[in-house]
Amino acid sequence: MSKKALNQPLSGNEMPRFGGPATMMRLPTQTNTVGLNACFIGIPLDIGTSNRPGARLAPRQIRDESRMLRPFNVYTGAAPFESIQVADIGDVAINTFNLQKSMDIIEHAYDEIISNNCKPLTLGGDHTITLPILRALSKKYGPMGMIHVDAHADTNEHMFGEKIAHGTPFRRAVEEGLIDGNRVAQIGLRGTGYSSKEFEWSREQGFRVVPVEECWNKSLVLLMSELREKLGKGPVYISFDIDGIDPAYAPGTGTAEIAGLTVPQALEIIRGCRGLDVIGCDLVEVSPPYDTSGNTSLLAANLLFEMLCVLPEVEYK
């Protein structure tokens, strides 16, 4: 594929950044993934959430706040738009009145994405959406490794008796054989809990659990070196809950917890995934109604760009 054929974000020198289409990074749109190596896709779902709502509005707001992003990652040298074909393919048409039907709709949408060998970068939506995405990806890749950034482990047995909700996806993923517990890391876990053994189930599955206290006041470069060794050469999925970040930087979320990761640490985590076989990513739990400055959505947009930059097909200059 020639460089001429590769989609480019609309330049701020061609159209003011407050104008033009409200797509992710002002990229061209497609209705399918034919010819794409990667795509941005929204899932406007928050009926799996348990506290503050609003994540259904996040894909639109993240796209709007992505308008300042430029195509070249100056520090890392990543040049995704000189390497791969990327477009914004819009949103999954979920059923906003039925969570289980929405799970099926999402899984079938991602079946099609994967059938075209396109890697999805997902704008959530609450964390329930990761389960059907993993279900679809597992049909091609089998049990995956995972980098999971979050304040919460999301391994509840149930929530109000329901097996499917934003606090349960990774217990279901283990039970269904979608992820390989020995190739999973959960980073930034914190907050109060229902017992002193809040994260023991994760450890019992082989997960590397990194409580936020292990991250305070330090660079995470060495941690990511350790995790690259743990996850090895197989397929890896990145699932990034914005509440992994301290609410001082990301207040617009449904289940905020104090004393979280910093923004530079978030960049170290994602950039530290370079070299892994990343097959897809999501950014979840942004709630625009609680994001009065727009800073949470701005951060989300930048983290999604960083995820694009660590896809293994991306060239570095």
Tab-separated table of N, CA and C in Angstrom, residues 2 30 66 84 117 167 173 195 203 227 233 242 253-254 262 269 299:
chain	number	residue	atom	x	y	z
A	2	SER	N	0.693	2.138	-0.943
A	2	SER	CA	1.523	3.331	-1.026
A	2	SER	C	1.154	4.321	0.054
A	30	GLN	N	-15.432	5.210	7.517
A	30	GLN	CA	-15.868	4.093	6.689
A	30	GLN	C	-17.023	3.418	7.389
A	66	SER	N	-10.422	14.964	20.584
A	66	SER	CA	-9.251	14.478	19.843
A	66	SER	C	-8.818	15.447	18.747
A	84	ILE	N	0.152	2.456	8.503
A	84	ILE	CA	-1.030	1.601	8.418
A	84	ILE	C	-2.248	2.413	8.008
A	117	ASN	N	-9.223	-8.661	9.348
A	117	ASN	CA	-7.862	-8.477	9.882
A	117	ASN	C	-7.588	-7.037	10.310
A	167	GLY	N	-18.489	-4.643	36.615
A	167	GLY	CA	-17.587	-5.155	37.638
A	167	GLY	C	-17.286	-6.637	37.530
A	173	ALA	N	-14.311	-13.649	31.722
A	173	ALA	CA	-13.309	-13.925	30.687
A	173	ALA	C	-12.435	-15.112	31.063
A	195	SER	N	-13.252	-6.973	51.710
A	195	SER	CA	-12.426	-7.803	52.588
A	195	SER	C	-10.969	-7.440	52.333
A	203	ARG	N	-4.928	-13.041	41.793
A	203	ARG	CA	-3.622	-13.687	41.989
A	203	ARG	C	-3.740	-15.203	41.824
A	227	LEU	N	6.718	-6.802	32.841
A	227	LEU	CA	5.466	-7.303	32.276
A	227	LEU	C	5.642	-7.773	30.833
A	233	LYS	N	5.405	-13.476	23.817
A	233	LYS	CA	5.211	-13.226	22.391
A	233	LYS	C	3.784	-13.434	21.896
A	242	ILE	N	-10.396	4.541	32.578
A	242	ILE	CA	-9.896	5.874	32.901
A	242	ILE	C	-9.844	6.109	34.398
A	253	THR	N	-15.576	10.330	35.535
A	253	THR	CA	-15.736	8.887	35.482
A	253	THR	C	-16.782	8.462	36.504
A	254	GLY	N	-17.304	7.274	36.355
A	254	GLY	CA	-18.420	6.844	37.176
A	254	GLY	C	-18.055	6.326	38.544
A	262	THR	N	-0.673	8.634	37.753
A	262	THR	CA	-0.522	9.937	37.120
A	262	THR	C	-0.598	9.783	35.603
A	269	ILE	N	3.001	3.217	30.836
A	269	ILE	CA	2.370	1.899	30.708
A	269	ILE	C	2.095	1.582	29.247
A	299	LEU	N	-7.756	13.538	27.840
A	299	LEU	CA	-6.801	12.507	28.237
A	299	LEU	C	-7.120	11.191	27.535
